[in-house]
Amino acid sequence: MTPAASLAGGLGLPALRGATLAEVDAAAALQHRTDRKYLLSLDRARLLVDRLADSHHVLDLAGRRTTSYLSTYFDTERLGAWRAHVQRRRRRWKVRTRLYAEDGLCRVEVKTKDGRGATVKHALKVPTGAYGQLDADAAEFVDRVLRRADIPVSAATLSPAAEIRYVRAALADLGHGTRVTLDGSLTCHLGDRTAALAPGQVLVETKGGARPAPADRLLLGLGARPVSVSKYIVGQSLLTPGLPDNDVRRLARTHFTVDARPVPHPERTPAS
């Protein structure tokens, strides 16, 4: 069974009402949002999905209810993005190229924090072959977004720092404009080393406004508590020798495993 089929079956996604990408984007695109993250066992994640079934639809892409993501993160030589996060600086940022493997869709994405601590995401569609690099158009886009956010970093100082891979299911409350994503088979790659989310674990993210959404209240009822964890930050913390210890790394050690053997690259579907 593929990781995608395993996650879809384990979460009970076939039983949910489906929604098209256009419907989800129209109701819950949320480029300006507050994210809350939780680490759950697959069994508890399925309970969450069951309890959200009356209010949420699952993103359905021509019958496919999960998507394989590949994200290459860019950072400065001194890991400025990583350090801004672990030092809890007000002006945090991330730059990445993201490939939606089955769809052959690639984007450059820049995430920043606004003055209220909410996440603001900007995206630029680029050719599939541009995944993992910042060409001239992408660099101009990155520079423009970072400059507007008063972040003193330029694309010229950035290089690929780590790759994150996972399978994602997305649920949306079409009436209230909130979303829940569930990520499984999560791996972080740096050189010949790999860190992986422990088997049977799911990273759940709620994406909504400043106030907790109904999904957050359901998660609290399941005994889950929000955690401060970033896929890229976890990957760097576990895979880069000599980085200072921090709360993120201690949390990662309880939920992730590290292996020197690289995981085979998932199949990519080229854009038509």
PDB file of C-alpha atoms in Angstrom:
ATOM      1  CA  MET A   1       0.000   0.000   0.000  1.00  0.00           C
ATOM      2  CA  THR A   2       1.353   3.430  -0.933  1.00  0.00           C
ATOM      3  CA  PRO A   3       1.827   6.117   1.750  1.00  0.00           C
ATOM      4  CA  ALA A   4      -1.006   8.104   0.173  1.00  0.00           C
ATOM      5  CA  ALA A   5      -3.427   5.164   0.250  1.00  0.00           C
ATOM      6  CA  SER A   6      -2.356   4.313   3.799  1.00  0.00           C
ATOM      7  CA  LEU A   7      -3.063   7.845   5.050  1.00  0.00           C
ATOM      8  CA  ALA A   8      -6.385   8.112   3.203  1.00  0.00           C
ATOM      9  CA  GLY A   9      -7.585   4.763   4.528  1.00  0.00           C
ATOM     10  CA  GLY A  10      -6.244   5.301   8.031  1.00  0.00           C
ATOM     11  CA  LEU A  11      -8.058   8.625   8.335  1.00  0.00           C
ATOM     12  CA  GLY A  12     -11.300   7.347   6.809  1.00  0.00           C
ATOM     13  CA  LEU A  13     -11.224   9.959   4.041  1.00  0.00           C
ATOM     14  CA  PRO A  14     -13.343   7.973   1.529  1.00  0.00           C
ATOM     15  CA  ALA A  15     -16.381   8.453   3.802  1.00  0.00           C
ATOM     16  CA  LEU A  16     -16.199  12.272   3.785  1.00  0.00           C
ATOM     17  CA  ARG A  17     -17.974  14.671   1.449  1.00  0.00           C
ATOM     18  CA  GLY A  18     -15.613  15.915  -1.231  1.00  0.00           C
ATOM     19  CA  ALA A  19     -14.969  19.470  -2.398  1.00  0.00           C
ATOM     20  CA  THR A  20     -13.149  20.731  -5.474  1.00  0.00           C
ATOM     21  CA  LEU A  21     -10.012  22.828  -5.278  1.00  0.00           C
ATOM     22  CA  ALA A  22     -11.989  25.828  -6.561  1.00  0.00           C
ATOM     23  CA  GLU A  23     -14.531  25.417  -3.749  1.00  0.00           C
ATOM     24  CA  VAL A  24     -11.840  25.137  -1.086  1.00  0.00           C
ATOM     25  CA  ASP A  25      -9.892  28.105  -2.450  1.00  0.00           C
ATOM     26  CA  ALA A  26     -13.015  30.260  -2.663  1.00  0.00           C
ATOM     27  CA  ALA A  27     -13.970  29.571   0.946  1.00  0.00           C
ATOM     28  CA  ALA A  28     -10.689  29.028   2.746  1.00  0.00           C
ATOM     29  CA  ALA A  29      -7.627  30.163   0.817  1.00  0.00           C
ATOM     30  CA  LEU A  30      -6.360  31.927   3.972  1.00  0.00           C
ATOM     31  CA  GLN A  31      -3.149  33.506   2.789  1.00  0.00           C
ATOM     32  CA  HIS A  32      -3.289  35.560   6.018  1.00  0.00           C
ATOM     33  CA  ARG A  33      -3.967  33.219   8.919  1.00  0.00           C
ATOM     34  CA  THR A  34      -3.134  31.830  12.327  1.00  0.00           C
ATOM     35  CA  ASP A  35      -1.739  28.283  12.319  1.00  0.00           C
ATOM     36  CA  ARG A  36      -1.902  25.877  15.249  1.00  0.00           C
ATOM     37  CA  LYS A  37      -0.087  22.538  15.108  1.00  0.00           C
ATOM     38  CA  TYR A  38      -0.625  19.254  16.904  1.00  0.00           C
ATOM     39  CA  LEU A  39       1.066  15.842  16.859  1.00  0.00           C
ATOM     40  CA  LEU A  40      -1.414  12.961  17.077  1.00  0.00           C
ATOM     41  CA  SER A  41      -1.462   9.222  16.674  1.00  0.00           C
ATOM     42  CA  LEU A  42      -3.222   8.030  13.520  1.00  0.00           C
ATOM     43  CA  ASP A  43      -6.080   6.617  15.628  1.00  0.00           C
ATOM     44  CA  ARG A  44      -6.755   9.959  17.318  1.00  0.00           C
ATOM     45  CA  ALA A  45      -6.426  11.775  14.000  1.00  0.00           C
ATOM     46  CA  ARG A  46      -9.150   9.520  12.598  1.00  0.00           C
ATOM     47  CA  LEU A  47     -11.376  10.379  15.558  1.00  0.00           C
ATOM     48  CA  LEU A  48     -10.840  14.050  14.727  1.00  0.00           C
ATOM     49  CA  VAL A  49     -11.790  13.465  11.084  1.00  0.00           C
ATOM     50  CA  ASP A  50     -14.927  11.555  12.148  1.00  0.00           C
ATOM     51  CA  ARG A  51     -16.019  14.443  14.383  1.00  0.00           C
ATOM     52  CA  LEU A  52     -15.370  17.016  11.653  1.00  0.00           C
ATOM     53  CA  ALA A  53     -17.326  15.090   9.011  1.00  0.00           C
ATOM     54  CA  ASP A  54     -20.568  17.034   9.518  1.00  0.00           C
ATOM     55  CA  SER A  55     -18.943  20.454   9.079  1.00  0.00           C
ATOM     56  CA  HIS A  56     -15.953  19.819   6.802  1.00  0.00           C
ATOM     57  CA  HIS A  57     -15.349  18.604   3.254  1.00  0.00           C
ATOM     58  CA  VAL A  58     -12.189  16.845   2.104  1.00  0.00           C
ATOM     59  CA  LEU A  59     -10.304  18.231  -0.869  1.00  0.00           C
ATOM     60  CA  ASP A  60     -11.021  15.831  -3.738  1.00  0.00           C
ATOM     61  CA  LEU A  61      -8.873  16.019  -6.871  1.00  0.00           C
ATOM     62  CA  ALA A  62     -10.619  13.842  -9.459  1.00  0.00           C
ATOM     63  CA  GLY A  63     -11.100  11.110  -6.859  1.00  0.00           C
ATOM     64  CA  ARG A  64      -7.726  11.564  -5.176  1.00  0.00           C
ATOM     65  CA  ARG A  65      -7.969  12.740  -1.578  1.00  0.00           C
ATOM     66  CA  THR A  66      -4.316  13.206  -0.686  1.00  0.00           C
ATOM     67  CA  THR A  67      -1.384  14.970  -2.354  1.00  0.00           C
ATOM     68  CA  SER A  68       2.346  14.251  -2.155  1.00  0.00           C
ATOM     69  CA  TYR A  69       4.305  17.409  -1.336  1.00  0.00           C
ATOM     70  CA  LEU A  70       8.003  18.108  -1.876  1.00  0.00           C
ATOM     71  CA  SER A  71       9.386  21.342  -0.440  1.00  0.00           C
ATOM     72  CA  THR A  72      12.938  22.625  -0.792  1.00  0.00           C
ATOM     73  CA  TYR A  73      13.703  25.319   1.793  1.00  0.00           C
ATOM     74  CA  PHE A  74      16.245  28.065   1.207  1.00  0.00           C
ATOM     75  CA  ASP A  75      18.354  29.698   3.895  1.00  0.00           C
ATOM     76  CA  THR A  76      21.403  31.879   4.323  1.00  0.00           C
ATOM     77  CA  GLU A  77      24.868  30.466   4.938  1.00  0.00           C
ATOM     78  CA  ARG A  78      24.400  31.093   8.672  1.00  0.00           C
ATOM     79  CA  LEU A  79      20.852  29.677   8.656  1.00  0.00           C
ATOM     80  CA  GLY A  80      19.147  33.009   9.248  1.00  0.00           C
ATOM     81  CA  ALA A  81      15.619  31.645   8.781  1.00  0.00           C
ATOM     82  CA  TRP A  82      16.263  28.778  11.195  1.00  0.00           C
ATOM     83  CA  ARG A  83      17.782  31.082  13.824  1.00  0.00           C
ATOM     84  CA  ALA A  84      14.970  33.644  13.541  1.00  0.00           C
ATOM     85  CA  HIS A  85      12.491  30.882  14.371  1.00  0.00           C
ATOM     86  CA  VAL A  86      14.281  29.194  17.265  1.00  0.00           C
ATOM     87  CA  GLN A  87      15.140  32.592  18.792  1.00  0.00           C
ATOM     88  CA  ARG A  88      11.455  33.572  18.499  1.00  0.00           C
ATOM     89  CA  ARG A  89      12.188  36.780  16.664  1.00  0.00           C
ATOM     90  CA  ARG A  90       9.198  38.866  15.692  1.00  0.00           C
ATOM     91  CA  ARG A  91      10.220  39.016  12.028  1.00  0.00           C
ATOM     92  CA  ARG A  92      10.410  35.373  10.992  1.00  0.00           C
ATOM     93  CA  TRP A  93      10.464  34.174   7.406  1.00  0.00           C
ATOM     94  CA  LYS A  94      10.712  31.104   5.215  1.00  0.00           C
ATOM     95  CA  VAL A  95      11.420  30.751   1.499  1.00  0.00           C
ATOM     96  CA  ARG A  96      10.728  27.514  -0.330  1.00  0.00           C
ATOM     97  CA  THR A  97       9.862  25.947  -3.665  1.00  0.00           C
ATOM     98  CA  ARG A  98       6.986  23.501  -3.379  1.00  0.00           C
ATOM     99  CA  LEU A  99       6.092  20.719  -5.812  1.00  0.00           C
ATOM    100  CA  TYR A 100       2.690  19.036  -5.800  1.00  0.00           C
ATOM    101  CA  ALA A 101       3.951  15.754  -7.182  1.00  0.00           C
ATOM    102  CA  GLU A 102       0.830  14.181  -8.704  1.00  0.00           C
ATOM    103  CA  ASP A 103      -0.334  17.448 -10.263  1.00  0.00           C
ATOM    104  CA  GLY A 104       2.989  18.632 -11.665  1.00  0.00           C
ATOM    105  CA  LEU A 105       2.403  22.026 -10.075  1.00  0.00           C
ATOM    106  CA  CYS A 106       5.294  24.066  -8.657  1.00  0.00           C
ATOM    107  CA  ARG A 107       5.302  27.314  -6.702  1.00  0.00           C
ATOM    108  CA  VAL A 108       7.760  29.590  -4.975  1.00  0.00           C
ATOM    109  CA  GLU A 109       6.382  30.507  -1.545  1.00  0.00           C
ATOM    110  CA  VAL A 110       7.457  33.114   0.986  1.00  0.00           C
ATOM    111  CA  LYS A 111       6.015  33.038   4.502  1.00  0.00           C
ATOM    112  CA  THR A 112       6.383  35.896   6.966  1.00  0.00           C
ATOM    113  CA  LYS A 113       4.837  36.995  10.263  1.00  0.00           C
ATOM    114  CA  ASP A 114       2.844  40.193  10.564  1.00  0.00           C
ATOM    115  CA  GLY A 115       2.816  42.529  13.573  1.00  0.00           C
ATOM    116  CA  ARG A 116       0.129  40.429  15.284  1.00  0.00           C
ATOM    117  CA  GLY A 117       2.035  37.168  14.867  1.00  0.00           C
ATOM    118  CA  ALA A 118      -0.194  35.800  12.098  1.00  0.00           C
ATOM    119  CA  THR A 119       1.329  33.955   9.154  1.00  0.00           C
ATOM    120  CA  VAL A 120       1.200  35.690   5.773  1.00  0.00           C
ATOM    121  CA  LYS A 121       1.953  33.547   2.706  1.00  0.00           C
ATOM    122  CA  HIS A 122       2.773  34.775  -0.794  1.00  0.00           C
ATOM    123  CA  ALA A 123       3.098  32.403  -3.760  1.00  0.00           C
ATOM    124  CA  LEU A 124       4.288  32.532  -7.366  1.00  0.00           C
ATOM    125  CA  LYS A 125       3.587  29.723  -9.850  1.00  0.00           C
ATOM    126  CA  VAL A 126       6.716  28.585 -11.699  1.00  0.00           C
ATOM    127  CA  PRO A 127       7.536  25.786 -14.190  1.00  0.00           C
ATOM    128  CA  THR A 128       7.880  22.322 -12.712  1.00  0.00           C
ATOM    129  CA  GLY A 129      11.512  22.218 -13.796  1.00  0.00           C
ATOM    130  CA  ALA A 130      12.219  25.204 -11.537  1.00  0.00           C
ATOM    131  CA  TYR A 131      11.636  23.155  -8.395  1.00  0.00           C
ATOM    132  CA  GLY A 132      14.575  23.366  -6.002  1.00  0.00           C
ATOM    133  CA  GLN A 133      16.013  26.603  -7.382  1.00  0.00           C
ATOM    134  CA  LEU A 134      15.387  30.330  -7.482  1.00  0.00           C
ATOM    135  CA  ASP A 135      15.618  31.643 -11.042  1.00  0.00           C
ATOM    136  CA  ALA A 136      15.587  35.346 -11.927  1.00  0.00           C
ATOM    137  CA  ASP A 137      11.777  35.705 -11.738  1.00  0.00           C
ATOM    138  CA  ALA A 138      11.617  33.780  -8.477  1.00  0.00           C
ATOM    139  CA  ALA A 139      14.448  35.812  -6.962  1.00  0.00           C
ATOM    140  CA  GLU A 140      12.714  39.072  -7.894  1.00  0.00           C
ATOM    141  CA  PHE A 141       9.493  37.804  -6.279  1.00  0.00           C
ATOM    142  CA  VAL A 142      11.300  36.728  -3.092  1.00  0.00           C
ATOM    143  CA  ASP A 143      13.134  40.055  -2.817  1.00  0.00           C
ATOM    144  CA  ARG A 144       9.915  42.017  -3.261  1.00  0.00           C
ATOM    145  CA  VAL A 145       8.013  40.090  -0.568  1.00  0.00           C
ATOM    146  CA  LEU A 146      10.853  40.192   1.966  1.00  0.00           C
ATOM    147  CA  ARG A 147      11.455  43.881   1.356  1.00  0.00           C
ATOM    148  CA  ARG A 148       7.783  44.699   1.979  1.00  0.00           C
ATOM    149  CA  ALA A 149       7.970  42.732   5.229  1.00  0.00           C
ATOM    150  CA  ASP A 150      11.078  44.713   6.306  1.00  0.00           C
ATOM    151  CA  ILE A 151      13.208  41.581   6.383  1.00  0.00           C
ATOM    152  CA  PRO A 152      16.843  42.403   5.461  1.00  0.00           C
ATOM    153  CA  VAL A 153      17.496  39.267   3.404  1.00  0.00           C
ATOM    154  CA  SER A 154      17.905  38.974  -0.363  1.00  0.00           C
ATOM    155  CA  ALA A 155      17.477  35.992  -2.663  1.00  0.00           C
ATOM    156  CA  ALA A 156      21.128  36.296  -3.693  1.00  0.00           C
ATOM    157  CA  THR A 157      22.156  35.174  -0.186  1.00  0.00           C
ATOM    158  CA  LEU A 158      19.906  32.072  -0.205  1.00  0.00           C
ATOM    159  CA  SER A 159      20.711  28.507  -1.200  1.00  0.00           C
ATOM    160  CA  PRO A 160      18.887  25.153  -0.835  1.00  0.00           C
ATOM    161  CA  ALA A 161      19.078  24.066   2.807  1.00  0.00           C
ATOM    162  CA  ALA A 162      16.828  20.991   3.217  1.00  0.00           C
ATOM    163  CA  GLU A 163      14.023  19.105   1.524  1.00  0.00           C
ATOM    164  CA  ILE A 164      10.794  18.060   3.251  1.00  0.00           C
ATOM    165  CA  ARG A 165       8.467  15.372   1.852  1.00  0.00           C
ATOM    166  CA  TYR A 166       5.062  14.274   3.079  1.00  0.00           C
ATOM    167  CA  VAL A 167       1.543  13.222   2.096  1.00  0.00           C
ATOM    168  CA  ARG A 168      -1.254  15.668   2.940  1.00  0.00           C
ATOM    169  CA  ALA A 169      -5.029  15.525   3.294  1.00  0.00           C
ATOM    170  CA  ALA A 170      -6.888  18.838   3.489  1.00  0.00           C
ATOM    171  CA  LEU A 171     -10.273  19.433   5.107  1.00  0.00           C
ATOM    172  CA  ALA A 172     -12.214  22.680   4.787  1.00  0.00           C
ATOM    173  CA  ASP A 173     -15.225  24.200   6.498  1.00  0.00           C
ATOM    174  CA  LEU A 174     -16.708  25.889   3.436  1.00  0.00           C
ATOM    175  CA  GLY A 175     -19.110  27.953   5.506  1.00  0.00           C
ATOM    176  CA  HIS A 176     -16.620  29.462   7.956  1.00  0.00           C
ATOM    177  CA  GLY A 177     -13.444  29.613   5.870  1.00  0.00           C
ATOM    178  CA  THR A 178     -11.207  27.473   8.066  1.00  0.00           C
ATOM    179  CA  ARG A 179      -9.059  24.494   7.138  1.00  0.00           C
ATOM    180  CA  VAL A 180      -7.421  21.488   8.740  1.00  0.00           C
ATOM    181  CA  THR A 181      -4.498  19.666   7.141  1.00  0.00           C
ATOM    182  CA  LEU A 182      -3.205  16.237   8.151  1.00  0.00           C
ATOM    183  CA  ASP A 183       0.323  15.222   7.131  1.00  0.00           C
ATOM    184  CA  GLY A 184       1.709  11.695   7.198  1.00  0.00           C
ATOM    185  CA  SER A 185       4.847   9.925   5.914  1.00  0.00           C
ATOM    186  CA  LEU A 186       6.788  13.077   6.789  1.00  0.00           C
ATOM    187  CA  THR A 187      10.541  13.008   6.111  1.00  0.00           C
ATOM    188  CA  CYS A 188      13.277  15.666   6.233  1.00  0.00           C
ATOM    189  CA  HIS A 189      16.361  15.311   3.996  1.00  0.00           C
ATOM    190  CA  LEU A 190      19.787  16.897   4.215  1.00  0.00           C
ATOM    191  CA  GLY A 191      22.635  15.345   2.264  1.00  0.00           C
ATOM    192  CA  ASP A 192      22.655  11.611   2.971  1.00  0.00           C
ATOM    193  CA  ARG A 193      20.744  11.930   6.247  1.00  0.00           C
ATOM    194  CA  THR A 194      17.004  11.622   6.815  1.00  0.00           C
ATOM    195  CA  ALA A 195      14.767  12.423   9.782  1.00  0.00           C
ATOM    196  CA  ALA A 196      11.288  10.913   9.744  1.00  0.00           C
ATOM    197  CA  LEU A 197       8.141  11.413  11.776  1.00  0.00           C
ATOM    198  CA  ALA A 198       7.641   8.256  13.820  1.00  0.00           C
ATOM    199  CA  PRO A 199       5.347   5.640  12.221  1.00  0.00           C
ATOM    200  CA  GLY A 200       1.705   6.050  13.160  1.00  0.00           C
ATOM    201  CA  GLN A 201       2.078   9.787  13.861  1.00  0.00           C
ATOM    202  CA  VAL A 202       0.246  12.583  12.034  1.00  0.00           C
ATOM    203  CA  LEU A 203       1.017  16.300  12.051  1.00  0.00           C
ATOM    204  CA  VAL A 204      -2.273  18.208  12.202  1.00  0.00           C
ATOM    205  CA  GLU A 205      -2.501  21.934  11.445  1.00  0.00           C
ATOM    206  CA  THR A 206      -5.538  24.143  11.889  1.00  0.00           C
ATOM    207  CA  LYS A 207      -5.569  27.271   9.754  1.00  0.00           C
ATOM    208  CA  GLY A 208      -7.993  30.012  10.667  1.00  0.00           C
ATOM    209  CA  GLY A 209      -8.409  33.293  12.470  1.00  0.00           C
ATOM    210  CA  ALA A 210      -7.035  34.555  15.750  1.00  0.00           C
ATOM    211  CA  ARG A 211      -9.678  32.675  17.728  1.00  0.00           C
ATOM    212  CA  PRO A 212      -9.433  28.879  17.984  1.00  0.00           C
ATOM    213  CA  ALA A 213     -11.636  27.080  15.445  1.00  0.00           C
ATOM    214  CA  PRO A 214     -14.046  24.230  16.258  1.00  0.00           C
ATOM    215  CA  ALA A 215     -11.310  21.825  15.185  1.00  0.00           C
ATOM    216  CA  ASP A 216      -9.023  23.232  17.903  1.00  0.00           C
ATOM    217  CA  ARG A 217     -11.683  22.608  20.526  1.00  0.00           C
ATOM    218  CA  LEU A 218     -12.146  19.060  19.286  1.00  0.00           C
ATOM    219  CA  LEU A 219      -8.402  18.508  19.454  1.00  0.00           C
ATOM    220  CA  LEU A 220      -8.294  19.723  23.048  1.00  0.00           C
ATOM    221  CA  GLY A 221     -11.093  17.263  23.809  1.00  0.00           C
ATOM    222  CA  LEU A 222      -8.939  14.480  22.357  1.00  0.00           C
ATOM    223  CA  GLY A 223      -6.123  15.408  24.742  1.00  0.00           C
ATOM    224  CA  ALA A 224      -3.966  17.137  22.126  1.00  0.00           C
ATOM    225  CA  ARG A 225      -2.168  20.380  22.884  1.00  0.00           C
ATOM    226  CA  PRO A 226      -0.664  22.861  20.403  1.00  0.00           C
ATOM    227  CA  VAL A 227       3.053  22.416  19.769  1.00  0.00           C
ATOM    228  CA  SER A 228       5.593  24.819  18.307  1.00  0.00           C
ATOM    229  CA  VAL A 229       7.032  22.744  15.486  1.00  0.00           C
ATOM    230  CA  SER A 230       8.114  23.578  11.942  1.00  0.00           C
ATOM    231  CA  LYS A 231       9.015  20.915   9.411  1.00  0.00           C
ATOM    232  CA  TYR A 232      12.069  22.813   8.208  1.00  0.00           C
ATOM    233  CA  ILE A 233      13.199  23.767  11.714  1.00  0.00           C
ATOM    234  CA  VAL A 234      12.899  20.143  12.854  1.00  0.00           C
ATOM    235  CA  GLY A 235      14.890  18.938   9.865  1.00  0.00           C
ATOM    236  CA  GLN A 236      17.756  21.349  10.441  1.00  0.00           C
ATOM    237  CA  SER A 237      17.760  20.752  14.200  1.00  0.00           C
ATOM    238  CA  LEU A 238      18.078  16.993  13.812  1.00  0.00           C
ATOM    239  CA  LEU A 239      20.288  16.731  10.747  1.00  0.00           C
ATOM    240  CA  THR A 240      22.827  19.571  11.009  1.00  0.00           C
ATOM    241  CA  PRO A 241      25.708  18.721  13.373  1.00  0.00           C
ATOM    242  CA  GLY A 242      26.604  21.349  15.932  1.00  0.00           C
ATOM    243  CA  LEU A 243      23.387  23.372  16.002  1.00  0.00           C
ATOM    244  CA  PRO A 244      22.548  24.520  19.534  1.00  0.00           C
ATOM    245  CA  ASP A 245      19.990  22.472  21.427  1.00  0.00           C
ATOM    246  CA  ASN A 246      16.541  24.033  21.839  1.00  0.00           C
ATOM    247  CA  ASP A 247      12.933  23.205  22.696  1.00  0.00           C
ATOM    248  CA  VAL A 248      12.175  22.282  19.087  1.00  0.00           C
ATOM    249  CA  ARG A 249      14.967  19.730  19.028  1.00  0.00           C
ATOM    250  CA  ARG A 250      13.867  18.142  22.311  1.00  0.00           C
ATOM    251  CA  LEU A 251      10.303  17.835  20.997  1.00  0.00           C
ATOM    252  CA  ALA A 252      11.584  16.373  17.743  1.00  0.00           C
ATOM    253  CA  ARG A 253      13.557  13.676  19.543  1.00  0.00           C
ATOM    254  CA  THR A 254      10.333  12.282  21.032  1.00  0.00           C
ATOM    255  CA  HIS A 255       8.509  12.115  17.689  1.00  0.00           C
ATOM    256  CA  PHE A 256      11.202  11.699  14.995  1.00  0.00           C
ATOM    257  CA  THR A 257      13.823   9.135  14.048  1.00  0.00           C
ATOM    258  CA  VAL A 258      17.111   9.848  12.247  1.00  0.00           C
ATOM    259  CA  ASP A 259      18.676   7.595   9.614  1.00  0.00           C
ATOM    260  CA  ALA A 260      21.788   8.071   7.491  1.00  0.00           C
ATOM    261  CA  ARG A 261      20.187   6.204   4.568  1.00  0.00           C
ATOM    262  CA  PRO A 262      18.365   8.511   2.151  1.00  0.00           C
ATOM    263  CA  VAL A 263      14.721   7.721   1.378  1.00  0.00           C
ATOM    264  CA  PRO A 264      14.028   7.065  -2.353  1.00  0.00           C
ATOM    265  CA  HIS A 265      12.631  10.091  -4.131  1.00  0.00           C
ATOM    266  CA  PRO A 266       8.868   9.872  -4.789  1.00  0.00           C
ATOM    267  CA  GLU A 267       7.723   9.745  -8.392  1.00  0.00           C
ATOM    268  CA  ARG A 268       7.016  13.156  -9.884  1.00  0.00           C
ATOM    269  CA  THR A 269       4.335  13.706 -12.488  1.00  0.00           C
ATOM    270  CA  PRO A 270       5.453  16.333 -15.005  1.00  0.00           C
ATOM    271  CA  ALA A 271       3.129  19.180 -15.886  1.00  0.00           C
ATOM    272  CA  SER A 272       1.216  18.650 -19.093  1.00  0.00           C
TER     273      SER A 272
END
